XYZ file of C-alpha atoms in Angstrom:
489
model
C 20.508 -24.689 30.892
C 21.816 -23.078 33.817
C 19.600 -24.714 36.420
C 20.311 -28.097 35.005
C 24.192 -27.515 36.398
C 24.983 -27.582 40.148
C 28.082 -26.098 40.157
C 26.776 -22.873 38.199
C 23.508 -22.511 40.416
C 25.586 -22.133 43.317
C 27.020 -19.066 41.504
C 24.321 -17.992 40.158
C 24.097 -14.995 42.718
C 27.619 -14.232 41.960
C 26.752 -13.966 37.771
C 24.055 -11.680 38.358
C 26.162 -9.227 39.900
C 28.809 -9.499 37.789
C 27.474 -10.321 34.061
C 23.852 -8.543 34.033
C 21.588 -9.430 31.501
C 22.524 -6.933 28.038
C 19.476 -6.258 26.509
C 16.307 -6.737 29.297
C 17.272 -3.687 31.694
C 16.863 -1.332 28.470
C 14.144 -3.232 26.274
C 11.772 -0.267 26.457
C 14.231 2.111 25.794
C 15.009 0.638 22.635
C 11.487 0.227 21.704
C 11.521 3.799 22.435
C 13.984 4.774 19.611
C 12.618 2.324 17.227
C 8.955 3.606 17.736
C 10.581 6.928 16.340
C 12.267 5.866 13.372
C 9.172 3.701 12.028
C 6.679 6.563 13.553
C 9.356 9.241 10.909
C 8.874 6.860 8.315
C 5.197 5.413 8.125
C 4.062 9.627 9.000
C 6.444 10.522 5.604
C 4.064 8.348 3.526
C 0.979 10.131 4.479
C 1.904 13.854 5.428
C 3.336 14.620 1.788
C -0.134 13.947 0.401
C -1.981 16.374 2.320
C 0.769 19.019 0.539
C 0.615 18.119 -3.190
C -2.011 20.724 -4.385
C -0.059 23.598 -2.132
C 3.301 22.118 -4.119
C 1.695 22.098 -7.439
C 1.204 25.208 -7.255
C 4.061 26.904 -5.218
C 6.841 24.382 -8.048
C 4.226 24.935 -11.172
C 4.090 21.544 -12.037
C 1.422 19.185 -13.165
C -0.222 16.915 -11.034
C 1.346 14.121 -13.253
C 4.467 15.399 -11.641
C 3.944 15.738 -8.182
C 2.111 12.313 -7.878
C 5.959 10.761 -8.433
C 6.714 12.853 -5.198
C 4.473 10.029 -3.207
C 5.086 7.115 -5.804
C 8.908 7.259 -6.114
C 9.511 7.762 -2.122
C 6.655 4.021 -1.638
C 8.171 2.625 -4.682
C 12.337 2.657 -2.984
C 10.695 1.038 0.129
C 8.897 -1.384 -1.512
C 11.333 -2.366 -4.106
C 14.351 -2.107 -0.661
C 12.363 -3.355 2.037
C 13.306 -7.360 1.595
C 16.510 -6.563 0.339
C 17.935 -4.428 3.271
C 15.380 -7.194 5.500
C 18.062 -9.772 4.006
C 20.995 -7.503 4.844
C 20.126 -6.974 8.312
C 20.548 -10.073 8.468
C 23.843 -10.034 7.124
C 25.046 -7.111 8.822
C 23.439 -6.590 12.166
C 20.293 -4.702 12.750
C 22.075 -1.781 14.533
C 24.437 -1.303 11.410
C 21.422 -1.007 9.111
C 19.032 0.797 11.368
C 21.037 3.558 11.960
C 22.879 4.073 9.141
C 18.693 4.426 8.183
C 18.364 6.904 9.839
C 21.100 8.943 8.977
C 19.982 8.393 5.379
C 16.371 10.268 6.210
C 17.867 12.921 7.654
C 19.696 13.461 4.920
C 17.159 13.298 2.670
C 14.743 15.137 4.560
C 17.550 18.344 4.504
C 17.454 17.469 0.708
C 13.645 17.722 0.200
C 13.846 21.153 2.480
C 15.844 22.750 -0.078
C 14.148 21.482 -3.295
C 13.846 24.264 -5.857
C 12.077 21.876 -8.009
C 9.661 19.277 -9.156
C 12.642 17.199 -10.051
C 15.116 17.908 -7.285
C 12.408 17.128 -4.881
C 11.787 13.129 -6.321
C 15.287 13.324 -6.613
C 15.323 13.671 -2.541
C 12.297 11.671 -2.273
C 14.257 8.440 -3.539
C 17.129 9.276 -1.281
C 14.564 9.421 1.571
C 12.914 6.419 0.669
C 16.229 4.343 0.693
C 16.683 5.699 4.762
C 13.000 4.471 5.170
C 13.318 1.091 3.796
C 16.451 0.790 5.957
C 14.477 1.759 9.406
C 11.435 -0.179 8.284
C 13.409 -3.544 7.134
C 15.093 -3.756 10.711
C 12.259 -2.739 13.180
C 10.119 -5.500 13.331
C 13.435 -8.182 14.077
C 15.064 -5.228 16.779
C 11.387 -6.159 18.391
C 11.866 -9.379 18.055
C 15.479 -9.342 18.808
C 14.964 -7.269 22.262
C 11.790 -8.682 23.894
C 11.271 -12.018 25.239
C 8.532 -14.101 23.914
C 5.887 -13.456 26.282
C 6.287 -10.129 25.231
C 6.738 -9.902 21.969
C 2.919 -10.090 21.169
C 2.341 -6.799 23.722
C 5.381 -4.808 21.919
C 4.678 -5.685 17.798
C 0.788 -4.432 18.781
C 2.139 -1.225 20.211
C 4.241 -0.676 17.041
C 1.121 -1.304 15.507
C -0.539 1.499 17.181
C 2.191 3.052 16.332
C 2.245 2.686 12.683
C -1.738 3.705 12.903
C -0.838 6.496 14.488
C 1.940 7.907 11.705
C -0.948 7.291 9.449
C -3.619 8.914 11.187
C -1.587 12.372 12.093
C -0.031 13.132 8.844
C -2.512 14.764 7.016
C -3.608 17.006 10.240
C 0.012 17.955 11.110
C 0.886 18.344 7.519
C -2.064 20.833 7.390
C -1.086 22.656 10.318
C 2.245 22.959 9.089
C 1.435 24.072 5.694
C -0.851 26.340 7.663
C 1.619 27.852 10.148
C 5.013 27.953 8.174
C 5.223 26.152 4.159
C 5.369 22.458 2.809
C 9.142 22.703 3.534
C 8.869 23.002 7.261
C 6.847 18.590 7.312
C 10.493 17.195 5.906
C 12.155 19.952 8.248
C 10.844 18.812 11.883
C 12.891 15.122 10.297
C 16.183 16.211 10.354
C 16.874 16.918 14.382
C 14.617 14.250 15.268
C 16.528 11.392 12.890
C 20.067 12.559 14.056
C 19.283 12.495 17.685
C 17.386 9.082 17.110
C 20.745 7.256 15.359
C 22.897 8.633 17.869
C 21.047 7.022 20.545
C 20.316 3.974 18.545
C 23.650 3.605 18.095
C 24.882 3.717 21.686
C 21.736 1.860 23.076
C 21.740 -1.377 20.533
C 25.391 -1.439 20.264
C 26.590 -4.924 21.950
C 23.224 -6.282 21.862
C 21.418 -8.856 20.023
C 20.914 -6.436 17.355
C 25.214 -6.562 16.432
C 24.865 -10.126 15.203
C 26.057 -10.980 11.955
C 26.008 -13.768 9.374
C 28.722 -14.336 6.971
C 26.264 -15.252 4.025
C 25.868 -13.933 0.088
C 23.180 -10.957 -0.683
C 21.218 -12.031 -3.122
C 21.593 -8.897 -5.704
C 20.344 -10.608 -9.082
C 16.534 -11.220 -7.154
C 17.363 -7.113 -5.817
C 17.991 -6.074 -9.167
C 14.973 -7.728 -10.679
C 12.692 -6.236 -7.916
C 13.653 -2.909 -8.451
C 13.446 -3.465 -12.355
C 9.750 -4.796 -12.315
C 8.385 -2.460 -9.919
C 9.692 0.652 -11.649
C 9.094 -0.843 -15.039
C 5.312 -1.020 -13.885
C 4.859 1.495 -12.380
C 6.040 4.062 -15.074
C 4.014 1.779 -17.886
C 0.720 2.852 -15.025
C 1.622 6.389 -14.779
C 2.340 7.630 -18.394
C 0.286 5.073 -20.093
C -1.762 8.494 -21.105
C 0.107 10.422 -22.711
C 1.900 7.723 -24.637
C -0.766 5.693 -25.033
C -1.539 2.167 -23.349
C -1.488 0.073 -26.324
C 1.776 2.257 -27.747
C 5.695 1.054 -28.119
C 6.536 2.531 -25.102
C 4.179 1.410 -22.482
C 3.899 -2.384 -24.012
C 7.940 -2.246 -23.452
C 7.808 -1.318 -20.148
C 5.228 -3.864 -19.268
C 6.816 -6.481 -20.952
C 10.115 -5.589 -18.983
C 8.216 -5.832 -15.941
C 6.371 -9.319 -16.587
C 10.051 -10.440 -17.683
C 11.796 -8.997 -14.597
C 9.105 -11.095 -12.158
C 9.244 -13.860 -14.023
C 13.070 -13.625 -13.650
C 12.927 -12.803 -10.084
C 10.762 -15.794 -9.417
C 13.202 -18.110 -11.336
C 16.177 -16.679 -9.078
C 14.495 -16.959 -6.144
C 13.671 -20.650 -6.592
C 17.827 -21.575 -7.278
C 19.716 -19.981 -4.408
C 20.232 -20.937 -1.037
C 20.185 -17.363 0.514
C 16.976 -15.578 -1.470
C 15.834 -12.543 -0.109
C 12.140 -14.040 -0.572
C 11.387 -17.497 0.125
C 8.824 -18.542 -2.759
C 7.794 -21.294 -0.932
C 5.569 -19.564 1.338
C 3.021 -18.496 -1.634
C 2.318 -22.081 -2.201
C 0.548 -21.847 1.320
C -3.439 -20.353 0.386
C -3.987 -18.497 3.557
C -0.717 -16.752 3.547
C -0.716 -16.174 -0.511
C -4.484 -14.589 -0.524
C -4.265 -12.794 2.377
C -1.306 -10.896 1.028
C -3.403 -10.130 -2.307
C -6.096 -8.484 -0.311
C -3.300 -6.372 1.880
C -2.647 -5.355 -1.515
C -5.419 -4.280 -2.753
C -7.267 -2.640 0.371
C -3.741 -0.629 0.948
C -4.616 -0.313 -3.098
C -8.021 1.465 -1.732
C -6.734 3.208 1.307
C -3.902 5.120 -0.953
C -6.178 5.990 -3.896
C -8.028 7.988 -0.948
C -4.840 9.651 0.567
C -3.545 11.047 -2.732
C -6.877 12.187 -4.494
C -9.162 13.367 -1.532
C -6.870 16.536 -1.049
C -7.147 17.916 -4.483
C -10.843 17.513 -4.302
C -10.896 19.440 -0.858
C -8.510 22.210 -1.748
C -9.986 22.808 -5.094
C -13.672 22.650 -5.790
C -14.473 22.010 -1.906
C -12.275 25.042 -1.267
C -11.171 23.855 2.122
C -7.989 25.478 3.239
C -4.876 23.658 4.080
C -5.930 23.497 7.768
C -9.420 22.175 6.968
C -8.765 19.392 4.875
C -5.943 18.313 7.188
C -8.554 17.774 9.796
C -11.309 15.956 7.651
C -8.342 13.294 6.462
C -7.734 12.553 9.719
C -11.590 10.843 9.968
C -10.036 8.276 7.080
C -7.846 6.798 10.467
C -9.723 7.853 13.413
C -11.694 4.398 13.129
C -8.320 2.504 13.281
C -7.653 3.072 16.964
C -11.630 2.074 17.951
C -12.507 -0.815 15.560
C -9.304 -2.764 14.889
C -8.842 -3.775 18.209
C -12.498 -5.230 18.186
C -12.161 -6.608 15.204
C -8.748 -8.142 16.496
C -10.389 -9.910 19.039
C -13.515 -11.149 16.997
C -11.123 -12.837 14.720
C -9.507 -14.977 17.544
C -13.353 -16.381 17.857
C -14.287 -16.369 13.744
C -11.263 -16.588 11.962
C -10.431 -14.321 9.127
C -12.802 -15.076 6.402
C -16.258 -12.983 7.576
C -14.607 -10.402 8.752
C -12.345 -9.446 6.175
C -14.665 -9.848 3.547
C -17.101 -7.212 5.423
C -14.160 -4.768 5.856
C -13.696 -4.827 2.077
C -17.202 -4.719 1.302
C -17.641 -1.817 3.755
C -14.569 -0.140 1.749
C -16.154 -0.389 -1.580
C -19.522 0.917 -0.020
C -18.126 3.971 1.353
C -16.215 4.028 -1.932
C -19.505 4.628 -4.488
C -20.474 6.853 -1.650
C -17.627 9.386 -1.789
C -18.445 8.930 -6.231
C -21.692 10.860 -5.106
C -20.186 13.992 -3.124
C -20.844 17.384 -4.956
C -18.309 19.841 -5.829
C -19.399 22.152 -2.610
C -20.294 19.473 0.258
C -20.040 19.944 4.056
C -17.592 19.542 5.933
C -19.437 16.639 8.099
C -20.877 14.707 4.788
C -17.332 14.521 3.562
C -15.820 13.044 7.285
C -18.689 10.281 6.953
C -17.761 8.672 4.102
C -14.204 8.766 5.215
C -14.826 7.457 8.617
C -16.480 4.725 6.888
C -14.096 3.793 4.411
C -11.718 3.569 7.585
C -13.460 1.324 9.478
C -14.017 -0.759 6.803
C -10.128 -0.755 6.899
C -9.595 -0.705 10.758
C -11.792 -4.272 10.262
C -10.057 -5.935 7.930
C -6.501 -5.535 9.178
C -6.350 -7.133 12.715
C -7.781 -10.807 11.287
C -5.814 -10.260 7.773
C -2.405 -9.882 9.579
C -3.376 -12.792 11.689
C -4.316 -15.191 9.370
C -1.269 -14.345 6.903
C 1.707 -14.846 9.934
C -0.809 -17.481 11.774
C -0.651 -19.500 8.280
C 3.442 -19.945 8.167
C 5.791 -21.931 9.675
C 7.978 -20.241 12.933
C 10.969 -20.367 10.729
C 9.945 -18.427 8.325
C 7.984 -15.993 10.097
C 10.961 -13.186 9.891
C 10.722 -12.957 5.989
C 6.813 -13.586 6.587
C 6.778 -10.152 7.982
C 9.425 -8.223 5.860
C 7.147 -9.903 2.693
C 4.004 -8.441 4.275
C 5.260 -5.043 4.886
C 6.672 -5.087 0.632
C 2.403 -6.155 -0.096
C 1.705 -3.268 2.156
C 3.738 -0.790 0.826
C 3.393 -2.324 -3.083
C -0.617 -1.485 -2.657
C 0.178 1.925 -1.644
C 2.506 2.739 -4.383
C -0.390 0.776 -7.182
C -2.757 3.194 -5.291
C -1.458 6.573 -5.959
C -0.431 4.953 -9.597
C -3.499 4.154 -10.637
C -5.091 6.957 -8.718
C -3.041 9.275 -10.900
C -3.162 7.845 -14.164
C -7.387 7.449 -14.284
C -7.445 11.542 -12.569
C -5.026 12.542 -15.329
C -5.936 10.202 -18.248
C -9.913 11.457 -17.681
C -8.728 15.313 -17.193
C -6.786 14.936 -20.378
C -9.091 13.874 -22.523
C -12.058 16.189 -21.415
C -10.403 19.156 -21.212
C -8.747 18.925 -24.920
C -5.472 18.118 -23.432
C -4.767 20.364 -20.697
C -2.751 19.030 -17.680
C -4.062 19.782 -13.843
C -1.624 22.627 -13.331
C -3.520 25.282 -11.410
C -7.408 24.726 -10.385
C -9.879 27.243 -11.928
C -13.359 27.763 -11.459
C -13.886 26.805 -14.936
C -12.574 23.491 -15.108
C -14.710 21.926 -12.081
C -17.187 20.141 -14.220
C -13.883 18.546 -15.958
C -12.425 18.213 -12.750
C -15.334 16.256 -11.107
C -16.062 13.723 -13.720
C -12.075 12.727 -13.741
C -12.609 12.235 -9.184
C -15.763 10.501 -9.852
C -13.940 8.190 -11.950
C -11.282 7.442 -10.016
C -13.299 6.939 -6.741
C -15.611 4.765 -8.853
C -12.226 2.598 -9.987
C -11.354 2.138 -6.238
C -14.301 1.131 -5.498
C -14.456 -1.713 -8.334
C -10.933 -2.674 -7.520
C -12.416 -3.060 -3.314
C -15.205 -5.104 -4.676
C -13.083 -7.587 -6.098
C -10.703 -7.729 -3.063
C -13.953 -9.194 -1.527
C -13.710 -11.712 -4.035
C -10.447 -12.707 -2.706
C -11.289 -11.965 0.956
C -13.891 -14.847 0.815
C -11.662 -17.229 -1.390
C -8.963 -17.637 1.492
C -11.244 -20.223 3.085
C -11.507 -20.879 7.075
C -8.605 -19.972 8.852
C -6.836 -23.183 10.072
C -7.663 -24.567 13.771
C-alpha cells in the first residue's frame, strides 16, 4: 500500500524513524515467553505420571483415585481449549494468555500444598483451567507475531517444543521425586509462571495480540462440551465398580450421547460457534483427527500404566524408571522430522498407517515383558512404540491443516489440539478402568492401594490386559489411517 503512494514514499525514511514497526523488533522475544508457558503446560501432562505410584502411596489412595489426578487436569483442557480459543478471540490474546498463566501458578502453589487425594484434583482442575488458557492462545500469538514466511519456521519450533515437554517429564519428574518429593514437579511452576506473565504482559501489550472483537461467546456449545466429556469420562472410569450395564453408568452415557448431540445441534444455529461443524464434512481433515485421537489414545495408555509396572514388580526406583520413559520420546526428535519430509513426497496415507501399525506392534510386544525384565528390553519396546508415533505425526498434522480452507485454519488448529488432548484424557480412562476392572475382579475385590509381592501374578494379568487393549484400539486406528485416502494434490 505504501509504495503505491508518492507522497508517502518520499517519507518513508521519515516513518521509520519515527513510527517503528510494534511487533517485528521483539518477535523472538515473544516466542520466547510463549515457548515457556506451552513448554509449563504440555511438561504438566506428562511429569505427574511418572509420580502416581510414589503419591499412591505417600496420600493412601487407590489407584482409581490418583488416575483422576492426570484425567481431571487433560479433561479441563480439553473440554476449555476451544472455548477460551473463541475468547481470545474476543478478548485479546495477551488478556487470556496471561491471565493463564497466573491461573497455573496458582494452581501449581495449590497442588504443592495438597494434603489429599481430593484437594490435589481439586488443584489439578484449577491448573488445568490456566493450561487451557496458555494453550488456546499460543498457536494465534505465533501467528499473530511472525510474518508469513516465518510462520512455518516458528509453529515447527513450538513443535519441538511441545516434544520436548513430553519427552523430559518423566526423567525430571524422576529426578525430582528422587532428589526432594512429588511436591517439589508443581513447585519449580510457580516462579517460573509469575515471571513469565509479567513479561508477557509488558512484551505483548500494544501488539497484535490486544485486538479485540465485540462478538457473543458461545456458552450453551461450552456448557455441552464440558457436560459430555465429564459425563463420559466418569461412565469409563467407574463403570467397575458400578457396573457397565448398571443405572448409573447407562445415565451417564446417555447424558453424554445427549450433550454431543446437543452440542452438535448448537453449533450448526449460531453465527459465532466455538467449533465450526462444517469442517468434519471434509474426509481428510475429519479422519485424520480420529487417528490423532486414537494414537494420543495409545501414547497415554503408555504414560499412565508403564510407571506402576516399573516401580512395582520391575522394582525400578523413581530415578530409573524416569530414565527408561524418556526412550517412549527420544524417537520424536530423530524420526518425525524424516517422516515430515517423506510426507511432502507421499502424502499422508503410507506413512501414517505404518506409524500406527508400528504402535500396535510394539504394543503386543510390551503384553510379553515379564514381571523382572531389563532395563534395555523394556527401553526397546518403548523406543519403538515412539517412533511409531514420531512417524505418524509430521504427515497427520499436515494432511489435517493442509485439507481446510485458510479461513478456517485458526479453529482448525484449536480443534486439533481438543483431538489431541481428548485421546490423552480416553487414554488414561480406559487405561485405568481395564487395570482396575481386571485387578478387581482377580483379586476378590481388592483395590491397587499398596504393591505387595503377593499380588504380582494379579497385578500382571490386569497390565497385560491393558497393553493388549491399546494395542487392539492402535490396530484399528490403522483402519482409519488407510481410510483417509490420498492426500489432495
Amino acid at each position: 500500500m505504501e509504495s503505491s503512494n508518492p507522497f508517502q514514499s518520499k517519507n518513508m525514511p521519515l516513518q521509520k524513524t519515527t513510527q517503528p514497526h510494534p511487533v517485528r523488533p521483539n518477535r523472538w522475544t515473544v516466542f520466547l515467553i510463549v515457548a515457556v508457558g506451552i513448554f509449563m503446560s504440555t511438561l504438566d501432562g506428562s511429569i505427574v505420571n511418572i509420580t502416581l505410584p510414589v503419591i499412591m502411596r505417600e496420600l493412601n489412595t487407590s489407584m482409581a483415585a490418583v488416575q483422576w489426578i492426570v484425567m481431571i487436569y487433560l479433561l479441563t483442557v480439553t473440554s476449555l481449549l476451544l472455548s477460551f480459543g473463541r475468547l481470545s478471540d474476543i478478548k485479546g490474546r495477551r488478556y487470556i494468555y496471561t491471565r493463564g498463566l497466573i491461573l497455573f501458578a496458582t494452581g501449581s502453589l495449590f497442588c504443592t500444598v495438597s494434603q489429599t487425594v481430593a484437594w490435589l484434583i481439586a488443584a489439578r482442575l484449577f491448573q488445568g483451567v490456566g493450561a487451557a488458557m496458555i494453550m488456546a492462545c499460543t498457536p494465534a500469538i505465533v501467528v499473530d507475531t511472525f510474518d508469513i514466511h516465518e510462520r512455518g519456521r516458528a509453529l515447527g519450533m513450538m513443535g519441538a517444543i511441545v516434544a520436548s515437554g513430553l519427552t523430559l517429564g518423566p526423567l525430571l519428574g524422576g529426578l525430582l521425586m528422587y532428589h526432594f518429593s512429588w511436591r517439589a514437579i508443581f513447585i519449580i511452576n510457580i516462579p517460573i509462571g509469575i515471571a513469565a506473565a509479567i513479561a508477557a504482559d509488558r512484551c505483548l501489550k500494544g501488539g497484535n495480540t490486544d485486538i479485540s472483537q465485540k462478538e457473543p461467546f458461545d456458552r450453551a456449545g461450552a456448557s455441552m462440551l464440558i457436560l459430555g466429556l465429564g459425563s463420559l469420562l466418569l461412565a469409563l472410569s467407574y463403570g467397575y465398580q458400578w457396573g457397565y450395564m448398571s443405572g448409573h453408568t447407562m445415565a451417564l452415557f446417555g447424558i453424554s450421547g445427549l450433550a454431543f448431540s446437543g452440542l452438535t445441534w448448537i453449533e450448526s444455529r449460531i453465527p459465532h460457534p466455538i467449533m465450526t461443524t462444517s469442517l468434519l464434512k471434509i474426509r481428510l481433515f475429519t479422519l485424520p483427527l480420529l487417528s490423532a485421537v486414537v494414537i494420543f489414545a495409545g501414547l497415554f495408555t503408555l504414560v499412565f500404566i508403564m510407571p506402576f509396572y516399573l516401580m512395582n514388580p520391575a522394582g525400578y526406583s523413581e530415578r530409573e524408571s524416569g530414565y527408561i520413559m524418556m526412550a517412549l520420546f527420544i524417537s520424536l526428535f530423530f524420526v518425525a522430522p524424516v517422516s515430515g519430509s517423506l510426507s511432502d513426497r507421499i502424502g499422508s496415507q503410507l506413512l501414517c498407517t505404518l506409524g500406527m501399525g508400528i504402535l500396535s506392534l510394539a504394543f503386543f510386544f510390551i503384553a510379553k515383558l515379564p514381571p523382572q525384565a531389563p532395563g534395555i528390553s523394556i527401553a526397546w519396546r518403548l523406543m519403538l512404540a515412539g517412533a511409531g508415533i514420531a512417524i505418524f505425526l509430521s504427515p497427520n498434522s499436515a494432511a489435517t491443516m493442509n485439507a481446510v480452507p485458510q479461513k478456517h485454519r485458526g479453529i482448525a488448529a484449536s480443534t486439533v489440539a481438543a483431538a489431541r488432548n481428548l485421546g490423552m484424557v480416553l487414554g488414561v480412562a480406559m487405561a485405568g478402568a481395564i487395570f482396575n476392572s481386571t485387578f478387581h475382579r482377580l483379586s476378590g475385590g481388592i483395590d491397587l492401594k499398596q504393591y505387595h509381592p503377593e499380588l504380582e501374578s494379579v497385578f500382571m494379568i490386569a497390565f497385560r490386559h491393558t497393553i493388549t487393549a491399546g494395542g487392539i484400539i492402535a490396530v484399528m486406528g490403522m483402519l482409519i489411517a488407510f481410510l483417509r485416502g490420498p492426500d489432495h494434490k
